[in-house]
């Protein structure tokens, strides 16, 4: 264990100060027990000044996109968190790895499996851990779905249903060059994750259908909505959907002798769940704080993150298969 991991709290630098950093990660870092907001990377001097004042960040811990590799020499910063548009994840994770700092990357990890491999290789070569921003693995309602899938209190799982959508979006998320696609990349990935962690297995084949475009001009670059189906070992099937024009947040697992359901399933707070035995009773937590604290603890304890780059790469492989199925109308098998 190196000296920096003996610190009481590990320092995190956020790379990209958009809405997720501003609205979720920075506030969560005011509630964390094992890490804190130590630095920022932004191309905006205006944002830099605002954050420095708001979060008491020194000039020496403020970087831009040209000089951020200089973090290598900053002992305040232990973890670099990449919170940039999807198309930039690979470049910045690979650059971050050269600093020798550990890395969290937002999902989707990248736009191709090849890029994911490059990211994993760079982190392995540098001897740093790479974690993907899968906050729901640390959230009690979704953890209960994992437990039910694993312990099978209602018998073997038969069917999963999962939907995730928002009523509107704009900006880089609907520019294919930056996002890699529409709601499947941004929201549908939660459904893919939910099916994987609830069943505890990996899909073996997918089919997919693009929805009709109600706003063809706005969504000229990407899908507006999509439904897709996944086949899992043991005959388990999953029906999923995602959209940028309707709010949805749902996960249901049906088993031989009962069911488990989250509605809403993927929101930042206010989750609710029930089974055939009655409502789930869990407290609301700050999911982002729990996610970042677990990574900091993993580093301090010398254990691997439960949400590594390999998990992110598998989601990217599934997303690519779903797009192929949508475009060809064919059933696509996963290796």
Short mmCIF file of C-alpha atoms in Angstrom, two decimals:
data_model
loop_
_atom_site.label_atom_id
_atom_site.label_comp_id
_atom_site.label_asym_id
_atom_site.label_seq_id
_atom_site.Cartn_x
_atom_site.Cartn_y
_atom_site.Cartn_z
CA UNK A 1 0.00 0.00 0.00
CA UNK A 2 1.46 3.37 -0.95
CA UNK A 3 1.51 6.35 1.41
CA UNK A 4 -1.31 8.29 -0.22
CA UNK A 5 -3.76 5.49 0.62
CA UNK A 6 -2.98 5.91 4.32
CA UNK A 7 -4.65 9.32 4.23
CA UNK A 8 -7.89 9.56 6.15
CA UNK A 9 -9.75 10.91 3.11
CA UNK A 10 -8.64 10.47 -0.49
CA UNK A 11 -8.80 13.49 -2.79
CA UNK A 12 -10.93 13.40 -5.94
CA UNK A 13 -10.52 15.69 -8.95
CA UNK A 14 -13.57 16.08 -11.18
CA UNK A 15 -12.79 16.34 -14.89
CA UNK A 16 -15.66 18.20 -16.56
CA UNK A 17 -17.90 20.51 -14.55
CA UNK A 18 -21.22 19.95 -16.33
CA UNK A 19 -24.62 19.30 -14.80
CA UNK A 20 -23.79 15.91 -13.27
CA UNK A 21 -20.64 17.19 -11.55
CA UNK A 22 -22.39 20.36 -10.44
CA UNK A 23 -25.74 18.90 -9.42
CA UNK A 24 -24.74 15.48 -8.05
CA UNK A 25 -21.04 14.68 -7.59
CA UNK A 26 -19.83 17.88 -5.95
CA UNK A 27 -22.73 17.96 -3.45
CA UNK A 28 -22.22 14.23 -2.75
CA UNK A 29 -18.56 14.89 -2.00
CA UNK A 30 -19.72 17.10 0.86
CA UNK A 31 -21.30 13.97 2.43
CA UNK A 32 -18.59 11.38 1.83
CA UNK A 33 -16.67 9.79 4.69
CA UNK A 34 -13.63 8.45 2.80
CA UNK A 35 -13.00 10.97 0.01
CA UNK A 36 -13.40 14.68 -0.68
CA UNK A 37 -13.41 17.17 -3.55
CA UNK A 38 -9.73 18.06 -3.89
CA UNK A 39 -9.44 19.42 -7.44
CA UNK A 40 -11.15 20.37 -10.68
CA UNK A 41 -10.38 20.21 -14.39
CA UNK A 42 -12.29 22.59 -16.65
CA UNK A 43 -11.83 24.58 -19.84
CA UNK A 44 -13.83 27.48 -18.41
CA UNK A 45 -12.08 30.12 -16.31
CA UNK A 46 -15.49 31.34 -15.18
CA UNK A 47 -16.44 27.88 -13.86
CA UNK A 48 -13.02 27.46 -12.27
CA UNK A 49 -13.37 30.69 -10.29
CA UNK A 50 -16.92 29.84 -9.21
CA UNK A 51 -15.93 26.35 -7.99
CA UNK A 52 -12.80 27.62 -6.24
CA UNK A 53 -14.93 29.97 -4.17
CA UNK A 54 -17.84 27.59 -3.60
CA UNK A 55 -15.73 24.56 -2.62
CA UNK A 56 -12.55 26.22 -1.32
CA UNK A 57 -10.38 24.68 -4.05
CA UNK A 58 -6.91 26.20 -4.29
CA UNK A 59 -5.47 27.49 -7.57
CA UNK A 60 -2.81 24.79 -7.33
CA UNK A 61 -5.54 22.10 -7.57
CA UNK A 62 -7.25 23.71 -10.58
CA UNK A 63 -6.35 22.40 -14.03
CA UNK A 64 -7.47 22.70 -17.66
CA UNK A 65 -7.63 20.09 -20.42
CA UNK A 66 -4.15 20.92 -21.66
CA UNK A 67 -2.25 20.60 -18.39
CA UNK A 68 -4.30 18.10 -16.40
CA UNK A 69 -1.57 15.44 -16.56
CA UNK A 70 0.30 17.70 -14.10
CA UNK A 71 -1.99 16.13 -11.46
CA UNK A 72 0.70 13.44 -11.40
CA UNK A 73 2.73 15.76 -9.15
CA UNK A 74 -0.15 16.73 -6.82
CA UNK A 75 -0.23 14.70 -3.61
CA UNK A 76 -3.68 16.13 -2.71
CA UNK A 77 -5.30 14.21 -5.56
CA UNK A 78 -5.60 10.40 -5.43
CA UNK A 79 -8.54 9.79 -7.78
CA UNK A 80 -9.45 11.37 -11.12
CA UNK A 81 -13.15 11.22 -12.03
CA UNK A 82 -13.89 11.58 -15.77
CA UNK A 83 -17.28 13.30 -16.19
CA UNK A 84 -17.08 14.27 -19.88
CA UNK A 85 -19.24 13.47 -22.95
CA UNK A 86 -19.10 9.77 -23.88
CA UNK A 87 -16.82 10.22 -26.90
CA UNK A 88 -14.11 11.75 -24.70
CA UNK A 89 -13.96 9.00 -22.06
CA UNK A 90 -11.31 6.87 -23.75
CA UNK A 91 -8.89 9.73 -24.42
CA UNK A 92 -9.12 11.15 -20.92
CA UNK A 93 -8.98 7.84 -19.04
CA UNK A 94 -5.84 6.92 -20.99
CA UNK A 95 -4.34 10.36 -20.28
CA UNK A 96 -5.37 10.10 -16.62
CA UNK A 97 -3.68 6.70 -16.30
CA UNK A 98 -0.30 8.30 -17.10
CA UNK A 99 -0.61 10.37 -13.90
CA UNK A 100 -0.52 7.26 -11.71
CA UNK A 101 -3.79 8.28 -10.05
CA UNK A 102 -6.76 5.90 -9.76
CA UNK A 103 -9.71 6.60 -12.03
CA UNK A 104 -13.50 6.63 -12.04
CA UNK A 105 -15.13 6.99 -15.46
CA UNK A 106 -18.77 7.78 -16.03
CA UNK A 107 -20.89 5.36 -18.01
CA UNK A 108 -21.09 4.35 -20.80
CA UNK A 109 -17.39 3.60 -20.46
CA UNK A 110 -16.66 4.31 -24.15
CA UNK A 111 -18.17 4.06 -27.62
CA UNK A 112 -16.45 0.83 -28.67
CA UNK A 113 -15.11 -2.35 -27.10
CA UNK A 114 -11.76 -1.53 -28.69
CA UNK A 115 -11.61 1.76 -26.79
CA UNK A 116 -12.58 -0.03 -23.56
CA UNK A 117 -9.69 -2.44 -24.08
CA UNK A 118 -7.28 0.47 -24.59
CA UNK A 119 -8.54 2.09 -21.37
CA UNK A 120 -8.21 -1.12 -19.34
CA UNK A 121 -4.74 -1.80 -20.76
CA UNK A 122 -3.56 1.75 -19.95
CA UNK A 123 -4.75 1.45 -16.35
CA UNK A 124 -3.22 -2.01 -15.93
CA UNK A 125 0.09 -0.78 -17.36
CA UNK A 126 0.05 2.19 -14.96
CA UNK A 127 -0.89 0.00 -11.99
CA UNK A 128 -4.05 2.01 -11.22
CA UNK A 129 -7.62 0.90 -10.63
CA UNK A 130 -10.37 1.85 -13.07
CA UNK A 131 -13.93 2.04 -11.73
CA UNK A 132 -17.09 2.84 -13.70
CA UNK A 133 -19.75 5.18 -12.27
CA UNK A 134 -22.41 2.55 -11.58
CA UNK A 135 -23.97 4.21 -8.53
CA UNK A 136 -26.88 1.76 -8.24
CA UNK A 137 -24.60 -1.10 -7.17
CA UNK A 138 -24.30 0.76 -3.85
CA UNK A 139 -28.02 1.57 -3.49
CA UNK A 140 -30.11 -0.67 -1.17
CA UNK A 141 -33.20 -1.20 -3.35
CA UNK A 142 -31.14 -2.32 -6.34
CA UNK A 143 -28.90 -4.36 -4.02
CA UNK A 144 -32.07 -6.14 -2.87
CA UNK A 145 -32.86 -7.03 -6.52
CA UNK A 146 -29.37 -8.53 -6.76
CA UNK A 147 -29.96 -10.53 -3.58
CA UNK A 148 -33.33 -11.83 -4.78
CA UNK A 149 -31.81 -12.89 -8.10
CA UNK A 150 -28.95 -14.65 -6.34
CA UNK A 151 -30.78 -16.30 -3.42
CA UNK A 152 -34.00 -17.00 -5.35
CA UNK A 153 -36.48 -16.73 -2.44
CA UNK A 154 -39.31 -16.87 -5.01
CA UNK A 155 -37.72 -19.62 -7.06
CA UNK A 156 -35.72 -19.31 -10.29
CA UNK A 157 -36.14 -16.09 -12.28
CA UNK A 158 -38.19 -16.32 -15.46
CA UNK A 159 -38.55 -12.82 -16.85
CA UNK A 160 -37.18 -9.29 -16.37
CA UNK A 161 -38.82 -6.05 -17.48
CA UNK A 162 -36.98 -2.75 -17.36
CA UNK A 163 -37.74 0.72 -18.75
CA UNK A 164 -35.83 3.97 -18.41
CA UNK A 165 -36.64 7.24 -20.10
CA UNK A 166 -36.76 10.98 -19.65
CA UNK A 167 -39.30 13.43 -21.02
CA UNK A 168 -36.75 15.65 -22.77
CA UNK A 169 -33.05 16.24 -23.32
CA UNK A 170 -30.72 18.37 -25.40
CA UNK A 171 -27.05 19.29 -25.81
CA UNK A 172 -24.33 16.73 -26.46
CA UNK A 173 -26.59 13.76 -25.65
CA UNK A 174 -28.37 14.07 -29.02
CA UNK A 175 -25.18 14.65 -31.01
CA UNK A 176 -24.03 11.22 -32.14
CA UNK A 177 -20.39 12.28 -32.48
CA UNK A 178 -20.31 13.08 -28.75
CA UNK A 179 -22.82 10.59 -27.30
CA UNK A 180 -22.43 7.61 -29.64
CA UNK A 181 -26.23 7.28 -29.86
CA UNK A 182 -29.47 8.27 -28.20
CA UNK A 183 -31.18 7.13 -25.00
CA UNK A 184 -29.75 3.60 -25.21
CA UNK A 185 -26.30 4.99 -24.34
CA UNK A 186 -27.54 7.37 -21.67
CA UNK A 187 -30.53 5.62 -20.06
CA UNK A 188 -30.92 2.17 -21.59
CA UNK A 189 -27.57 1.19 -20.12
CA UNK A 190 -29.30 1.20 -16.70
CA UNK A 191 -31.75 -1.41 -17.99
CA UNK A 192 -28.89 -3.53 -19.34
CA UNK A 193 -27.10 -3.25 -16.01
CA UNK A 194 -30.27 -4.06 -14.06
CA UNK A 195 -30.88 -7.21 -16.08
CA UNK A 196 -27.27 -8.28 -15.63
CA UNK A 197 -27.09 -7.69 -11.88
CA UNK A 198 -30.55 -9.06 -11.14
CA UNK A 199 -29.98 -12.31 -13.04
CA UNK A 200 -26.30 -12.52 -12.13
CA UNK A 201 -25.66 -13.73 -15.67
CA UNK A 202 -24.79 -12.33 -19.09
CA UNK A 203 -27.12 -12.08 -22.11
CA UNK A 204 -26.48 -14.55 -24.91
CA UNK A 205 -28.51 -12.83 -27.67
CA UNK A 206 -30.45 -9.62 -28.37
CA UNK A 207 -33.11 -8.30 -30.74
CA UNK A 208 -34.14 -4.64 -31.01
CA UNK A 209 -36.60 -2.25 -32.65
CA UNK A 210 -36.26 1.52 -33.07
CA UNK A 211 -39.36 3.50 -32.10
CA UNK A 212 -41.09 5.98 -34.40
CA UNK A 213 -39.68 9.52 -34.21
CA UNK A 214 -42.19 12.05 -32.91
CA UNK A 215 -39.51 14.76 -33.16
CA UNK A 216 -37.56 13.80 -36.30
CA UNK A 217 -35.72 17.11 -36.59
CA UNK A 218 -34.50 17.03 -33.00
CA UNK A 219 -33.51 13.36 -33.13
CA UNK A 220 -32.16 13.30 -36.68
CA UNK A 221 -28.77 12.07 -35.44
CA UNK A 222 -29.84 9.41 -32.92
CA UNK A 223 -32.74 7.15 -31.96
CA UNK A 224 -35.55 8.86 -30.04
CA UNK A 225 -36.68 5.61 -28.45
CA UNK A 226 -36.02 1.89 -28.62
CA UNK A 227 -37.29 -1.41 -27.34
CA UNK A 228 -35.09 -4.46 -27.13
CA UNK A 229 -35.12 -8.01 -25.87
CA UNK A 230 -32.34 -10.02 -24.26
CA UNK A 231 -32.01 -13.77 -23.85
CA UNK A 232 -30.17 -15.05 -20.78
CA UNK A 233 -29.03 -18.57 -19.83
CA UNK A 234 -31.69 -20.85 -18.35
CA UNK A 235 -34.45 -19.44 -20.54
CA UNK A 236 -34.66 -16.08 -18.73
CA UNK A 237 -35.89 -13.29 -21.03
CA UNK A 238 -35.74 -9.53 -20.62
CA UNK A 239 -37.97 -6.89 -22.21
CA UNK A 240 -36.51 -3.39 -22.11
CA UNK A 241 -37.26 0.06 -23.45
CA UNK A 242 -35.74 3.53 -23.38
CA UNK A 243 -36.76 6.95 -24.65
CA UNK A 244 -36.01 10.67 -24.60
CA UNK A 245 -39.67 11.73 -24.75
CA UNK A 246 -41.31 9.96 -21.77
CA UNK A 247 -40.33 9.57 -18.15
CA UNK A 248 -39.83 5.92 -17.12
CA UNK A 249 -37.87 4.27 -14.30
CA UNK A 250 -38.90 0.66 -13.77
CA UNK A 251 -37.47 -2.77 -12.98
CA UNK A 252 -39.44 -5.98 -12.39
CA UNK A 253 -38.22 -9.53 -11.94
CA UNK A 254 -40.72 -12.39 -12.19
CA UNK A 255 -39.88 -15.75 -10.69
CA UNK A 256 -41.62 -19.11 -10.33
CA UNK A 257 -43.40 -18.20 -7.08
CA UNK A 258 -43.39 -14.43 -6.93
CA UNK A 259 -41.92 -11.13 -8.12
CA UNK A 260 -39.79 -8.16 -7.12
CA UNK A 261 -40.35 -4.66 -8.51
CA UNK A 262 -38.76 -1.21 -8.26
CA UNK A 263 -40.77 1.84 -9.33
CA UNK A 264 -38.98 4.21 -9.57
CA UNK A 265 -35.89 2.08 -10.01
CA UNK A 266 -33.09 4.30 -11.29
CA UNK A 267 -33.69 7.81 -9.91
CA UNK A 268 -31.14 9.60 -7.73
CA UNK A 269 -33.51 9.37 -4.75
CA UNK A 270 -37.04 8.39 -3.79
CA UNK A 271 -36.77 4.78 -4.95
CA UNK A 272 -39.56 2.40 -3.97
CA UNK A 273 -39.83 -1.35 -4.20
CA UNK A 274 -42.13 -4.25 -3.41
CA UNK A 275 -42.32 -8.01 -3.67
CA UNK A 276 -45.13 -10.49 -3.35
CA UNK A 277 -44.46 -10.34 0.40
CA UNK A 278 -45.01 -6.57 0.62
CA UNK A 279 -43.10 -3.29 0.32
CA UNK A 280 -39.31 -3.10 0.57
CA UNK A 281 -38.20 -1.06 3.57
CA UNK A 282 -34.95 0.76 2.89
CA UNK A 283 -33.77 4.27 3.65
CA UNK A 284 -32.87 6.76 0.94
CA UNK A 285 -29.12 7.26 0.60
CA UNK A 286 -26.89 9.56 -1.41
CA UNK A 287 -25.99 7.09 -4.16
CA UNK A 288 -23.07 9.06 -5.56
CA UNK A 289 -21.55 9.46 -2.10
CA UNK A 290 -21.86 5.71 -1.49
CA UNK A 291 -20.32 4.94 -4.88
CA UNK A 292 -17.31 7.23 -4.41
CA UNK A 293 -16.80 6.17 -0.78
CA UNK A 294 -16.70 2.52 -1.80
CA UNK A 295 -13.99 3.21 -4.37
CA UNK A 296 -11.94 5.19 -1.86
CA UNK A 297 -12.34 2.36 0.66
CA UNK A 298 -11.36 -0.22 -1.97
CA UNK A 299 -8.13 1.68 -2.56
CA UNK A 300 -7.42 2.05 1.16
CA UNK A 301 -8.19 -1.64 1.80
CA UNK A 302 -6.29 -2.88 -1.25
CA UNK A 303 -9.30 -4.63 -2.76
CA UNK A 304 -10.70 -4.38 -6.30
CA UNK A 305 -13.68 -2.16 -7.09
CA UNK A 306 -16.92 -4.16 -7.61
CA UNK A 307 -17.63 -2.03 -10.72
CA UNK A 308 -14.42 -2.33 -12.79
CA UNK A 309 -13.62 -1.42 -16.36
CA UNK A 310 -14.38 -4.98 -17.44
CA UNK A 311 -18.00 -4.48 -16.33
CA UNK A 312 -18.16 -1.29 -18.36
CA UNK A 313 -16.69 -3.03 -21.39
CA UNK A 314 -19.37 -5.74 -21.25
CA UNK A 315 -22.13 -3.11 -21.30
CA UNK A 316 -20.51 -1.47 -24.34
CA UNK A 317 -20.40 -4.86 -26.11
CA UNK A 318 -24.11 -5.38 -25.35
CA UNK A 319 -24.98 -1.84 -26.53
CA UNK A 320 -23.12 -2.45 -29.80
CA UNK A 321 -25.03 -5.71 -30.28
CA UNK A 322 -28.37 -3.96 -29.61
CA UNK A 323 -27.62 -1.25 -32.19
CA UNK A 324 -26.64 -3.94 -34.70
CA UNK A 325 -29.90 -5.79 -34.01
CA UNK A 326 -31.88 -2.55 -34.41
CA UNK A 327 -30.20 -1.68 -37.70
CA UNK A 328 -30.37 -5.16 -39.26
CA UNK A 329 -33.62 -6.46 -37.77
CA UNK A 330 -31.71 -9.64 -36.94
CA UNK A 331 -31.12 -11.56 -33.71
CA UNK A 332 -27.54 -10.86 -32.66
CA UNK A 333 -25.65 -13.34 -30.53
CA UNK A 334 -23.12 -12.21 -27.94
CA UNK A 335 -19.80 -13.99 -27.58
#
